[in-house]
mmCIF file of C-alpha atoms and ligand atoms in Angstrom:
data_model
loop_
_atom_site.group_PDB
_atom_site.id
_atom_site.type_symbol
_atom_site.label_atom_id
_atom_site.label_comp_id
_atom_site.label_asym_id
_atom_site.label_seq_id
_atom_site.Cartn_x
_atom_site.Cartn_y
_atom_site.Cartn_z
ATOM 1 C CA MET A 279 14.951 -11.150 9.633
ATOM 2 C CA THR A 280 13.412 -7.740 8.941
ATOM 3 C CA LYS A 281 9.812 -7.998 7.829
ATOM 4 C CA THR A 282 8.597 -6.605 4.528
ATOM 5 C CA THR A 283 5.743 -4.109 4.497
ATOM 6 C CA ARG A 284 3.273 -3.123 1.807
ATOM 7 C CA GLU A 285 5.401 0.027 1.423
ATOM 8 C CA THR A 286 8.745 -1.785 0.967
ATOM 9 C CA ARG A 287 7.110 -4.397 -1.283
ATOM 10 C CA ARG A 288 5.809 -1.687 -3.582
ATOM 11 C CA LYS A 289 9.222 -1.500 -5.267
ATOM 12 C CA LYS A 290 9.547 -5.272 -5.639
ATOM 13 C CA ARG A 291 8.504 -7.494 -8.525
ATOM 14 C CA ILE A 292 5.217 -9.376 -8.560
ATOM 15 C CA ARG A 293 6.650 -12.824 -7.709
ATOM 16 C CA THR A 294 8.312 -11.449 -4.600
ATOM 17 C CA ARG A 295 5.147 -9.655 -3.557
ATOM 18 C CA LEU A 296 3.044 -12.802 -3.984
ATOM 19 C CA VAL A 297 5.364 -14.626 -1.583
ATOM 20 C CA HIS A 298 5.200 -11.991 1.154
ATOM 21 C CA ALA A 299 1.821 -10.214 0.850
ATOM 22 C CA GLY A 300 -0.594 -10.791 3.741
ATOM 23 C CA ARG A 301 1.870 -12.821 5.845
ATOM 24 C CA LEU A 302 2.928 -11.894 9.403
ATOM 25 C CA PRO A 303 4.999 -14.914 10.602
ATOM 26 C CA PHE A 304 6.303 -13.249 13.727
ATOM 27 C CA GLU A 305 2.797 -12.559 14.971
ATOM 28 C CA GLN A 306 2.159 -16.331 14.855
ATOM 29 C CA HIS A 307 5.220 -17.816 16.582
ATOM 30 C CA GLY A 308 7.257 -17.672 13.373
ATOM 31 C CA PHE A 309 5.116 -20.118 11.413
ATOM 32 C CA VAL A 310 5.265 -19.262 7.740
ATOM 33 C CA ASN A 311 1.580 -19.615 6.856
ATOM 34 C CA THR A 312 -1.331 -17.760 8.450
ATOM 35 C CA PRO A 313 -3.234 -20.260 10.615
ATOM 36 C CA ILE A 314 -6.869 -21.182 10.033
ATOM 37 C CA TYR A 315 -8.848 -19.175 12.577
ATOM 38 C CA ARG A 316 -12.326 -20.585 13.021
ATOM 39 C CA GLY A 317 -14.780 -18.680 15.067
ATOM 40 C CA SER A 318 -17.938 -16.741 15.695
ATOM 41 C CA THR A 319 -17.378 -15.324 19.192
ATOM 42 C CA VAL A 320 -14.405 -13.089 19.905
ATOM 43 C CA LEU A 321 -13.788 -12.274 23.580
ATOM 44 C CA PHE A 322 -13.173 -8.679 24.695
ATOM 45 C CA ALA A 323 -10.836 -7.812 27.521
ATOM 46 C CA ASP A 324 -13.400 -5.804 29.501
ATOM 47 C CA THR A 325 -16.838 -4.164 29.390
ATOM 48 C CA ALA A 326 -15.527 -0.870 28.079
ATOM 49 C CA GLU A 327 -13.976 -2.545 25.032
ATOM 50 C CA LEU A 328 -17.017 -4.719 24.430
ATOM 51 C CA VAL A 329 -19.435 -1.789 24.572
ATOM 52 C CA ALA A 330 -17.188 0.309 22.350
ATOM 53 C CA TYR A 331 -16.736 -2.675 19.954
ATOM 54 C CA ARG A 332 -13.054 -1.760 20.113
ATOM 55 C CA ALA A 333 -10.668 -4.598 19.286
ATOM 56 C CA PRO A 334 -8.776 -5.761 16.193
ATOM 57 C CA TYR A 335 -11.417 -8.482 15.732
ATOM 58 C CA VAL A 336 -14.957 -8.253 17.095
ATOM 59 C CA TYR A 337 -17.025 -11.081 15.556
ATOM 60 C CA GLY A 338 -16.469 -13.891 13.055
ATOM 61 C CA THR A 339 -18.512 -12.341 10.254
ATOM 62 C CA LYS A 340 -16.480 -9.116 10.411
ATOM 63 C CA GLY A 341 -13.239 -10.944 9.730
ATOM 64 C CA THR A 342 -10.531 -13.114 11.269
ATOM 65 C CA PRO A 343 -6.744 -12.994 10.931
ATOM 66 C CA THR A 344 -7.147 -15.628 8.168
ATOM 67 C CA THR A 345 -9.588 -13.550 6.113
ATOM 68 C CA THR A 346 -7.656 -10.339 6.771
ATOM 69 C CA ALA A 347 -4.505 -11.993 5.423
ATOM 70 C CA LEU A 348 -6.200 -12.769 2.101
ATOM 71 C CA GLU A 349 -8.021 -9.440 1.903
ATOM 72 C CA SER A 350 -4.865 -7.435 2.467
ATOM 73 C CA ALA A 351 -2.786 -9.582 0.113
ATOM 74 C CA TRP A 352 -5.413 -9.365 -2.626
ATOM 75 C CA SER A 353 -5.880 -5.646 -2.171
ATOM 76 C CA GLU A 354 -2.125 -5.202 -2.552
ATOM 77 C CA ILE A 355 -1.820 -7.476 -5.597
ATOM 78 C CA ALA A 356 -4.830 -5.825 -7.284
ATOM 79 C CA GLY A 357 -3.479 -2.332 -6.624
ATOM 80 C CA ALA A 358 -6.643 -1.569 -4.664
ATOM 81 C CA ALA A 359 -7.495 0.434 -1.551
ATOM 82 C CA ASP A 360 -9.355 -2.499 0.017
ATOM 83 C CA ALA A 361 -10.752 -5.933 -0.808
ATOM 84 C CA VAL A 362 -13.478 -8.163 0.632
ATOM 85 C CA LEU A 363 -14.211 -11.862 0.243
ATOM 86 C CA ALA A 364 -17.328 -13.739 -0.806
ATOM 87 C CA PRO A 365 -18.246 -17.440 -0.803
ATOM 88 C CA SER A 366 -18.214 -17.676 -4.623
ATOM 89 C CA GLY A 367 -17.376 -15.636 -7.689
ATOM 90 C CA LEU A 368 -21.061 -15.125 -8.397
ATOM 91 C CA ALA A 369 -21.614 -13.869 -4.837
ATOM 92 C CA ALA A 370 -18.763 -11.409 -5.436
ATOM 93 C CA ILE A 371 -20.497 -10.091 -8.584
ATOM 94 C CA ALA A 372 -23.738 -9.694 -6.607
ATOM 95 C CA LEU A 373 -21.874 -7.849 -3.850
ATOM 96 C CA ALA A 374 -20.272 -5.460 -6.333
ATOM 97 C CA LEU A 375 -23.580 -4.728 -8.095
ATOM 98 C CA LEU A 376 -25.397 -4.191 -4.792
ATOM 99 C CA THR A 377 -22.619 -1.829 -3.694
ATOM 100 C CA ALA A 378 -23.256 0.427 -6.694
ATOM 101 C CA ALA A 379 -26.965 0.113 -7.599
ATOM 102 C CA LYS A 380 -30.157 1.177 -5.845
ATOM 103 C CA ALA A 381 -33.883 1.164 -6.665
ATOM 104 C CA GLY A 382 -34.691 3.310 -9.686
ATOM 105 C CA ASP A 383 -31.218 2.958 -11.191
ATOM 106 C CA HIS A 384 -30.255 1.836 -14.658
ATOM 107 C CA ILE A 385 -27.190 -0.375 -15.105
ATOM 108 C CA LEU A 386 -25.273 -1.422 -18.209
ATOM 109 C CA VAL A 387 -24.049 -5.010 -18.480
ATOM 110 C CA ALA A 388 -21.787 -6.414 -21.193
ATOM 111 C CA ASP A 389 -23.660 -8.896 -23.365
ATOM 112 C CA SER A 390 -20.636 -11.194 -22.956
ATOM 113 C CA ALA A 391 -20.743 -11.158 -19.139
ATOM 114 C CA TYR A 392 -20.729 -14.377 -17.124
ATOM 115 C CA ARG A 393 -24.189 -15.813 -17.762
ATOM 116 C CA PRO A 394 -25.298 -16.327 -14.121
ATOM 117 C CA ALA A 395 -24.638 -12.601 -13.556
ATOM 118 C CA ARG A 396 -27.443 -11.941 -16.060
ATOM 119 C CA VAL A 397 -29.758 -14.170 -14.038
ATOM 120 C CA PHE A 398 -28.977 -12.048 -10.961
ATOM 121 C CA CYS A 399 -29.639 -8.815 -12.871
ATOM 122 C CA ASP A 400 -32.790 -10.022 -14.636
ATOM 123 C CA GLY A 401 -34.189 -11.596 -11.453
ATOM 124 C CA VAL A 402 -33.081 -10.102 -8.146
ATOM 125 C CA LEU A 403 -32.032 -6.657 -9.358
ATOM 126 C CA LYS A 404 -35.136 -6.283 -11.492
ATOM 127 C CA ARG A 405 -37.295 -7.146 -8.469
ATOM 128 C CA LEU A 406 -35.437 -4.483 -6.486
ATOM 129 C CA GLY A 407 -36.236 -1.873 -9.133
ATOM 130 C CA VAL A 408 -32.930 -1.828 -11.024
ATOM 131 C CA ASP A 409 -33.227 -1.802 -14.805
ATOM 132 C CA THR A 410 -30.502 -3.717 -16.695
ATOM 133 C CA GLN A 411 -29.543 -2.871 -20.273
ATOM 134 C CA TYR A 412 -27.140 -5.176 -22.126
ATOM 135 C CA TYR A 413 -24.565 -3.655 -24.461
ATOM 136 C CA ASP A 414 -22.231 -4.865 -27.195
ATOM 137 C CA PRO A 415 -18.896 -5.647 -25.480
ATOM 138 C CA LEU A 416 -17.068 -4.013 -28.417
ATOM 139 C CA ILE A 417 -18.768 -0.656 -27.783
ATOM 140 C CA GLY A 418 -15.689 1.050 -26.254
ATOM 141 C CA ALA A 419 -16.069 4.828 -25.852
ATOM 142 C CA GLY A 420 -19.518 4.535 -27.471
ATOM 143 C CA ILE A 421 -20.792 3.484 -24.040
ATOM 144 C CA ALA A 422 -21.175 7.239 -23.370
ATOM 145 C CA ASN A 423 -24.289 7.229 -25.592
ATOM 146 C CA LEU A 424 -25.967 4.612 -23.375
ATOM 147 C CA ILE A 425 -25.330 6.363 -20.052
ATOM 148 C CA ARG A 426 -28.514 7.923 -18.665
ATOM 149 C CA PRO A 427 -28.952 10.270 -15.695
ATOM 150 C CA THR A 428 -30.042 7.205 -13.669
ATOM 151 C CA THR A 429 -27.129 4.971 -14.724
ATOM 152 C CA SER A 430 -25.163 3.931 -11.643
ATOM 153 C CA ALA A 431 -22.978 1.026 -12.787
ATOM 154 C CA ILE A 432 -21.396 -0.615 -15.816
ATOM 155 C CA LEU A 433 -20.502 -4.288 -15.521
ATOM 156 C CA THR A 434 -17.610 -5.186 -17.804
ATOM 157 C CA GLU A 435 -15.776 -8.453 -18.359
ATOM 158 C CA SER A 436 -12.724 -8.787 -20.580
ATOM 159 C CA PRO A 437 -12.286 -11.110 -22.305
ATOM 160 C CA GLY A 438 -15.962 -12.084 -22.310
ATOM 161 C CA SER A 439 -17.184 -15.396 -20.972
ATOM 162 C CA GLN A 440 -16.909 -18.203 -23.524
ATOM 163 C CA SER A 441 -16.639 -15.969 -26.616
ATOM 164 C CA LEU A 442 -13.611 -13.933 -25.386
ATOM 165 C CA GLU A 443 -14.406 -10.461 -26.750
ATOM 166 C CA ILE A 444 -11.837 -7.934 -25.516
ATOM 167 C CA GLN A 445 -13.374 -4.764 -24.074
ATOM 168 C CA ASP A 446 -11.726 -1.340 -24.164
ATOM 169 C CA ILE A 447 -11.817 -0.895 -20.387
ATOM 170 C CA PRO A 448 -9.850 2.404 -20.249
ATOM 171 C CA ALA A 449 -12.257 3.980 -22.799
ATOM 172 C CA ILE A 450 -15.331 2.725 -20.943
ATOM 173 C CA ALA A 451 -13.864 3.885 -17.611
ATOM 174 C CA ALA A 452 -13.140 7.367 -19.006
ATOM 175 C CA ALA A 453 -16.738 7.732 -20.239
ATOM 176 C CA ALA A 454 -18.090 6.419 -16.925
ATOM 177 C CA ARG A 455 -15.915 8.651 -14.763
ATOM 178 C CA ALA A 456 -17.089 11.738 -16.635
ATOM 179 C CA ARG A 457 -20.668 10.837 -15.601
ATOM 180 C CA GLY A 458 -19.966 9.503 -12.085
ATOM 181 C CA VAL A 459 -20.826 5.904 -12.991
ATOM 182 C CA CYS A 460 -19.208 2.964 -11.133
ATOM 183 C CA VAL A 461 -17.198 0.639 -13.395
ATOM 184 C CA ILE A 462 -17.232 -2.970 -12.224
ATOM 185 C CA LEU A 463 -14.828 -5.355 -13.933
ATOM 186 C CA ASP A 464 -15.080 -9.126 -13.745
ATOM 187 C CA ASN A 465 -11.340 -9.781 -14.024
ATOM 188 C CA THR A 466 -11.451 -13.552 -13.510
ATOM 189 C CA TRP A 467 -9.737 -14.516 -16.769
ATOM 190 C CA ALA A 468 -6.667 -12.287 -16.483
ATOM 191 C CA THR A 469 -6.439 -11.917 -12.686
ATOM 192 C CA PRO A 470 -4.689 -8.769 -11.395
ATOM 193 C CA LEU A 471 -1.367 -10.305 -12.471
ATOM 194 C CA PHE A 472 -2.213 -9.960 -16.162
ATOM 195 C CA PHE A 473 -4.632 -7.017 -15.955
ATOM 196 C CA PRO A 474 -4.163 -4.476 -13.147
ATOM 197 C CA PRO A 475 -7.857 -3.626 -12.791
ATOM 198 C CA HIS A 476 -7.834 -0.333 -10.910
ATOM 199 C CA GLU A 477 -4.866 1.079 -12.828
ATOM 200 C CA ARG A 478 -6.908 0.501 -15.999
ATOM 201 C CA GLY A 479 -9.931 2.346 -14.601
ATOM 202 C CA ALA A 480 -12.144 -0.145 -12.730
ATOM 203 C CA ASP A 481 -13.747 1.141 -9.522
ATOM 204 C CA LEU A 482 -14.652 -2.350 -8.312
ATOM 205 C CA ALA A 483 -12.924 -5.496 -9.571
ATOM 206 C CA VAL A 484 -14.353 -8.979 -9.121
ATOM 207 C CA GLU A 485 -12.365 -12.185 -9.162
ATOM 208 C CA ALA A 486 -13.732 -15.716 -9.027
ATOM 209 C CA GLY A 487 -11.011 -17.095 -6.727
ATOM 210 C CA THR A 488 -12.533 -20.459 -7.579
ATOM 211 C CA LYS A 489 -10.463 -20.377 -10.788
ATOM 212 C CA TYR A 490 -6.778 -19.394 -10.972
ATOM 213 C CA LEU A 491 -6.326 -18.291 -7.362
ATOM 214 C CA SER A 492 -7.388 -21.721 -6.142
ATOM 215 C CA GLY A 493 -5.786 -23.482 -9.077
ATOM 216 C CA HIS A 494 -6.837 -26.912 -7.836
ATOM 217 C CA SER A 495 -10.630 -27.163 -8.441
ATOM 218 C CA ASP A 496 -11.119 -27.710 -4.725
ATOM 219 C CA LEU A 497 -12.801 -24.555 -3.480
ATOM 220 C CA LEU A 498 -15.310 -21.803 -4.223
ATOM 221 C CA LEU A 499 -14.382 -18.206 -3.450
ATOM 222 C CA GLY A 500 -14.984 -14.668 -4.652
ATOM 223 C CA LEU A 501 -13.088 -11.437 -4.118
ATOM 224 C CA VAL A 502 -14.030 -7.808 -4.724
ATOM 225 C CA SER A 503 -11.419 -5.065 -4.629
ATOM 226 C CA ALA A 504 -12.151 -1.344 -4.616
ATOM 227 C CA ASN A 505 -10.333 1.877 -5.345
ATOM 228 C CA GLU A 506 -10.212 4.673 -2.762
ATOM 229 C CA GLN A 507 -13.505 6.168 -3.923
ATOM 230 C CA TRP A 508 -15.496 2.943 -3.489
ATOM 231 C CA ARG A 509 -13.771 1.234 -0.567
ATOM 232 C CA SER A 510 -16.105 2.358 2.230
ATOM 233 C CA LYS A 511 -19.291 1.603 0.268
ATOM 234 C CA LEU A 512 -17.954 -1.856 -0.588
ATOM 235 C CA ARG A 513 -16.994 -2.573 3.031
ATOM 236 C CA ALA A 514 -20.395 -1.371 4.285
ATOM 237 C CA THR A 515 -22.242 -3.619 1.801
ATOM 238 C CA PHE A 516 -20.023 -6.563 2.730
ATOM 239 C CA ASP A 517 -20.742 -5.978 6.457
ATOM 240 C CA ALA A 518 -24.485 -5.755 5.796
ATOM 241 C CA PHE A 519 -24.584 -9.139 4.043
ATOM 242 C CA ALA A 520 -22.027 -11.111 6.050
ATOM 243 C CA MET A 521 -21.581 -13.465 3.080
ATOM 244 C CA CYS A 522 -18.418 -15.026 4.497
ATOM 245 C CA PRO A 523 -16.361 -17.793 2.963
ATOM 246 C CA GLY A 524 -15.226 -20.656 5.209
ATOM 247 C CA ALA A 525 -11.824 -20.442 6.888
ATOM 248 C CA ASP A 526 -10.444 -23.550 5.144
ATOM 249 C CA ASP A 527 -11.255 -22.150 1.719
ATOM 250 C CA VAL A 528 -9.564 -18.860 2.568
ATOM 251 C CA PHE A 529 -6.489 -20.742 3.779
ATOM 252 C CA LEU A 530 -6.337 -22.724 0.526
ATOM 253 C CA ALA A 531 -6.697 -19.512 -1.483
ATOM 254 C CA LEU A 532 -3.774 -17.992 0.417
ATOM 255 C CA ARG A 533 -1.724 -21.060 -0.439
ATOM 256 C CA GLY A 534 -2.781 -20.765 -4.071
ATOM 257 C CA LEU A 535 -1.724 -17.123 -4.115
ATOM 258 C CA ARG A 536 1.920 -17.995 -3.438
ATOM 259 C CA THR A 537 2.241 -20.052 -6.638
ATOM 260 C CA MET A 538 -0.250 -18.177 -8.789
ATOM 261 C CA GLU A 539 2.308 -16.426 -10.981
ATOM 262 C CA LEU A 540 4.102 -19.690 -11.802
ATOM 263 C CA ARG A 541 0.847 -21.431 -12.632
ATOM 264 C CA LEU A 542 -0.411 -18.520 -14.736
ATOM 265 C CA ARG A 543 2.828 -18.341 -16.729
ATOM 266 C CA GLU A 544 2.548 -22.065 -17.442
ATOM 267 C CA ALA A 545 -1.145 -21.691 -18.340
ATOM 268 C CA GLU A 546 -0.137 -18.884 -20.705
ATOM 269 C CA ARG A 547 2.616 -20.935 -22.356
ATOM 270 C CA ALA A 548 0.558 -24.124 -22.713
ATOM 271 C CA GLY A 549 -2.643 -22.288 -23.676
ATOM 272 C CA LEU A 550 -0.917 -20.388 -26.428
ATOM 273 C CA ALA A 551 0.889 -23.490 -27.721
ATOM 274 C CA LEU A 552 -2.332 -25.478 -27.874
ATOM 275 C CA ALA A 553 -4.256 -22.569 -29.422
ATOM 276 C CA GLN A 554 -1.608 -22.258 -32.147
ATOM 277 C CA TRP A 555 -1.681 -25.995 -32.758
ATOM 278 C CA LEU A 556 -5.478 -25.915 -33.079
ATOM 279 C CA GLU A 557 -5.303 -22.900 -35.387
ATOM 280 C CA ARG A 558 -3.344 -25.030 -37.895
ATOM 281 C CA ARG A 559 -5.871 -27.889 -37.870
ATOM 282 C CA GLU A 560 -8.121 -28.193 -40.896
ATOM 283 C CA GLU A 561 -11.158 -29.109 -38.737
ATOM 284 C CA VAL A 562 -10.945 -25.746 -36.953
ATOM 285 C CA ALA A 563 -12.508 -22.629 -38.506
ATOM 286 C CA CYS A 564 -11.068 -20.208 -35.978
ATOM 287 C CA VAL A 565 -9.452 -19.936 -32.559
ATOM 288 C CA LEU A 566 -10.661 -17.287 -30.108
ATOM 289 C CA HIS A 567 -7.559 -16.481 -28.067
ATOM 290 C CA PRO A 568 -6.759 -12.787 -27.494
ATOM 291 C CA ALA A 569 -2.989 -13.334 -27.546
ATOM 292 C CA LEU A 570 -3.176 -14.627 -31.144
ATOM 293 C CA PRO A 571 -2.736 -11.906 -33.801
ATOM 294 C CA SER A 572 -5.811 -13.348 -35.565
ATOM 295 C CA HIS A 573 -8.059 -12.334 -32.629
ATOM 296 C CA PRO A 574 -10.157 -9.206 -33.361
ATOM 297 C CA GLY A 575 -9.275 -7.776 -29.925
ATOM 298 C CA HIS A 576 -5.557 -8.539 -30.156
ATOM 299 C CA ASP A 577 -4.385 -4.913 -30.390
ATOM 300 C CA ILE A 578 -6.295 -3.860 -27.271
ATOM 301 C CA TRP A 579 -5.123 -7.024 -25.494
ATOM 302 C CA LYS A 580 -1.508 -6.120 -26.336
ATOM 303 C CA ARG A 581 -1.985 -2.554 -25.148
ATOM 304 C CA ASP A 582 -3.719 -3.358 -21.833
ATOM 305 C CA PHE A 583 -2.841 -6.891 -20.700
ATOM 306 C CA LEU A 584 0.410 -8.237 -19.245
ATOM 307 C CA GLY A 585 -0.210 -11.839 -20.243
ATOM 308 C CA SER A 586 -2.773 -14.421 -21.291
ATOM 309 C CA THR A 587 -4.097 -17.448 -19.460
ATOM 310 C CA GLY A 588 -5.082 -20.995 -20.367
ATOM 311 C CA LEU A 589 -8.735 -20.420 -21.231
ATOM 312 C CA PHE A 590 -9.710 -19.978 -24.869
ATOM 313 C CA SER A 591 -12.317 -21.148 -27.364
ATOM 314 C CA ILE A 592 -12.467 -22.523 -30.883
ATOM 315 C CA ILE A 593 -15.082 -22.632 -33.622
ATOM 316 C CA LEU A 594 -15.141 -25.873 -35.575
ATOM 317 C CA LYS A 595 -16.001 -26.026 -39.246
ATOM 318 C CA PRO A 596 -19.632 -27.170 -39.621
ATOM 319 C CA VAL A 597 -20.053 -30.808 -38.536
ATOM 320 C CA SER A 598 -22.898 -32.830 -37.057
ATOM 321 C CA ARG A 599 -23.772 -32.845 -33.365
ATOM 322 C CA GLU A 600 -22.794 -36.533 -33.336
ATOM 323 C CA ALA A 601 -19.318 -35.741 -34.667
ATOM 324 C CA VAL A 602 -18.755 -33.219 -31.870
ATOM 325 C CA ALA A 603 -19.987 -35.760 -29.317
ATOM 326 C CA ALA A 604 -17.610 -38.391 -30.750
ATOM 327 C CA PHE A 605 -14.738 -35.914 -30.374
ATOM 328 C CA LEU A 606 -15.615 -34.967 -26.783
ATOM 329 C CA ASP A 607 -16.803 -38.288 -25.384
ATOM 330 C CA GLY A 608 -13.672 -40.174 -26.335
ATOM 331 C CA LEU A 609 -11.223 -37.700 -24.786
ATOM 332 C CA GLU A 610 -8.936 -39.286 -22.234
ATOM 333 C CA LEU A 611 -7.264 -36.260 -20.621
ATOM 334 C CA PHE A 612 -9.703 -33.358 -21.129
ATOM 335 C CA GLY A 613 -12.541 -33.529 -18.615
ATOM 336 C CA LEU A 614 -16.042 -32.418 -19.572
ATOM 337 C CA GLY A 615 -16.964 -29.915 -16.902
ATOM 338 C CA TYR A 616 -17.539 -26.293 -15.971
ATOM 339 C CA SER A 617 -15.159 -23.833 -14.366
ATOM 340 C CA PHE A 618 -11.460 -23.478 -15.228
ATOM 341 C CA GLY A 619 -8.049 -22.646 -13.857
ATOM 342 C CA GLY A 620 -7.422 -26.013 -12.200
ATOM 343 C CA PHE A 621 -4.446 -28.331 -12.806
ATOM 344 C CA GLU A 622 -6.582 -30.575 -15.044
ATOM 345 C CA SER A 623 -7.548 -29.752 -18.615
ATOM 346 C CA LEU A 624 -11.223 -29.220 -19.388
ATOM 347 C CA VAL A 625 -13.415 -28.691 -22.424
ATOM 348 C CA ILE A 626 -17.080 -27.715 -22.832
ATOM 349 C CA PRO A 627 -19.270 -27.133 -25.873
ATOM 350 C CA PHE A 628 -21.119 -23.802 -25.687
ATOM 351 C CA ASP A 629 -23.691 -21.739 -27.550
ATOM 352 C CA CYS A 630 -24.260 -18.090 -26.593
ATOM 353 C CA ALA A 631 -27.112 -17.626 -29.082
ATOM 354 C CA SER A 632 -29.858 -18.591 -26.658
ATOM 355 C CA TYR A 633 -29.194 -15.893 -24.070
ATOM 356 C CA ARG A 634 -27.354 -12.930 -25.615
ATOM 357 C CA THR A 635 -29.663 -10.019 -26.381
ATOM 358 C CA ALA A 636 -27.554 -7.050 -27.526
ATOM 359 C CA THR A 637 -25.445 -8.976 -30.038
ATOM 360 C CA ARG A 638 -25.983 -11.933 -32.327
ATOM 361 C CA TRP A 639 -23.884 -15.064 -31.809
ATOM 362 C CA ALA A 640 -23.637 -16.896 -35.125
ATOM 363 C CA PRO A 641 -20.155 -18.427 -35.337
ATOM 364 C CA GLY A 642 -21.042 -20.725 -38.252
ATOM 365 C CA GLY A 643 -19.982 -23.942 -36.528
ATOM 366 C CA PRO A 644 -19.887 -25.724 -33.173
ATOM 367 C CA ALA A 645 -18.051 -23.806 -30.421
ATOM 368 C CA LEU A 646 -15.817 -25.364 -27.745
ATOM 369 C CA ARG A 647 -14.062 -23.790 -24.771
ATOM 370 C CA PHE A 648 -10.793 -25.222 -23.470
ATOM 371 C CA SER A 649 -9.086 -24.739 -20.127
ATOM 372 C CA VAL A 650 -5.523 -26.001 -20.423
ATOM 373 C CA GLY A 651 -4.137 -27.673 -17.321
ATOM 374 C CA LEU A 652 -0.679 -28.745 -16.232
ATOM 375 C CA GLU A 653 -0.454 -32.029 -18.171
ATOM 376 C CA ASP A 654 2.349 -32.426 -20.721
ATOM 377 C CA ILE A 655 1.323 -30.444 -23.788
ATOM 378 C CA GLU A 656 2.345 -33.261 -26.166
ATOM 379 C CA ASP A 657 -0.044 -35.666 -24.408
ATOM 380 C CA LEU A 658 -2.806 -33.058 -24.695
ATOM 381 C CA LYS A 659 -2.148 -32.693 -28.424
ATOM 382 C CA ASP A 660 -2.261 -36.485 -28.851
ATOM 383 C CA ASP A 661 -5.606 -36.585 -27.032
ATOM 384 C CA LEU A 662 -7.054 -33.856 -29.283
ATOM 385 C CA ASP A 663 -5.510 -35.387 -32.383
ATOM 386 C CA ALA A 664 -7.279 -38.690 -31.709
ATOM 387 C CA GLY A 665 -10.481 -36.764 -30.953
ATOM 388 C CA LEU A 666 -10.339 -34.876 -34.238
ATOM 389 C CA ALA A 667 -9.872 -38.196 -36.055
ATOM 390 C CA ARG A 668 -13.105 -39.440 -34.414
ATOM 391 C CA LEU A 669 -14.814 -36.170 -35.433
ATOM 392 C CA ARG A 670 -13.759 -36.610 -39.067
ATOM 393 C CA ALA A 671 -14.847 -40.251 -39.051
ATOM 394 C CA VAL A 672 -18.432 -39.293 -38.068
ATOM 395 C CA GLY A 673 -18.411 -36.055 -40.127
HETATM 396 C C1 LIG B 739 -16.583 -18.843 -12.815
HETATM 397 C C2 LIG B 739 -16.816 -17.417 -13.020
HETATM 398 C C3 LIG B 739 -17.550 -16.674 -12.104
HETATM 399 C C4 LIG B 739 -18.242 -17.305 -10.924
HETATM 400 O O1 LIG B 739 -17.411 -17.962 -10.014
HETATM 401 P P1 LIG B 739 -18.021 -19.079 -9.046
HETATM 402 O O2 LIG B 739 -17.054 -19.131 -7.924
HETATM 403 O O3 LIG B 739 -18.090 -20.333 -9.845
HETATM 404 O O4 LIG B 739 -19.365 -18.588 -8.616
HETATM 405 C C5 LIG B 739 -17.712 -15.332 -12.335
HETATM 406 N N1 LIG B 739 -17.187 -14.741 -13.406
HETATM 407 C C6 LIG B 739 -16.469 -15.412 -14.310
HETATM 408 C C7 LIG B 739 -15.896 -14.688 -15.479
HETATM 409 C C8 LIG B 739 -16.260 -16.763 -14.157
HETATM 410 O O5 LIG B 739 -15.574 -17.438 -15.088
#
C-alpha cells in the first residue's frame, strides 16, 4: 500500500480526505488508528539533543503524536496553514482572541456571537485593557465604518448563536484586510465541511469540537486553525498557555472526524425535513433555518455555504409560558439540554433580549432551538406533534 500525503489528497474529495488525513499507520506497526499517547516527560537520546530541545516531541504540553494527528488533519480539512487544540470551544475562542488582541486595542464582536464569548470579552479582555464593541451581525461591508486605528480583531459567527443570522464573511474579511485587522470566525455550526473558513476570508477559525466533530456528546474540545499570516502567532500563543486537551478526548475527536461527513449530511437532511415540517404548523410563527428560502440570510447562505446542519430555531406564535413548558416537559425523544451535534435530539427555549446590546431581539413569541439527532425523523415528528397538542391545550 502506498501512503497518501496531504499533497496527493489535495485532489481527492472530502470524504476520502476525512478517512486518510492525520493517519500514519505504518509508523505505528500498521494499526489503523493513531494510538493514545499519554505523557508529560519525553526522553532525549543524549545531552546535545536535550540542550538543543531538538526532537520531534519534547514535552507533553507541546504536543504528542495523538494531538499532532488531529492538528494536522484539522488544518488540512479547514484549508489552513496550521491548527492547535484547546480543552473546550470557549477556550479556543479565548485563544484566538488573545492571539490577535493586546492592551489598548479595540475589537469588534458580532452581537449574535456565542454568549460566553461575550463574558470573556467583557470580563477578562476588559481587565487586560481591550475594549469590545458589539456590532449588528447583518452589517456586512458596513463594518468598515466601525474599524478604528486601534481595532485589532473582528469576531464573527455565522449563523449566529441561537438566532441564526447569516453574516457576510467575505465582505467583512475584505474590509478587515484593507485595514490589517484579524478576522476570527466561530465556524462551529457549519464546520469546515460546509463553510471553508480561510477560503472565505477568515484569518483564524474556531471550532467547538464538542459539537459535530465529537458527534456523541461525550467530550469537550476546541480547535483553532490559522492561515499562513497568523500561524506563528497562533502557535506562540498556544505554547504560552499550554491549554491542552486530554489524550482520550483527542482520540475520540479523531474517530469522530472519520464519520463527520456522513453525520453532517444526515443532520442536514433531517434538520431540513423537520424545519420544513415545523414551518407548516399553525402554532409556529417562523422557522430560523438558513437553508430555507424564507430565511433572511438565505441568499448569502446559498452563495457561501456548502450545506446546512441540524441546528435551527423556531419562533412560536404568542402563547403562555405554561403552554411552552407543557410542550417541552412532555417530550419523550427531545432532551432538554445545552450543546448540540450529538446523536440525540435536543431542544432549549432561549431569549437573546437580556444580553444583546447592538441589536434588539423582539421575535414576538417564544423562541426554541432544536438540534436534530439521528433518531427516525417520523418518530421525532410524532413527539413534536404530541407536544404541540399539549401546547394548544394549555394555550
Ligand atoms: C458550544 C459552542 C462553543 C463552545 O464550545 P464548548 O466546547 O462547549 O466550550 C463556542 N461557539 C459556539 C458557536 C458554540 O455553539
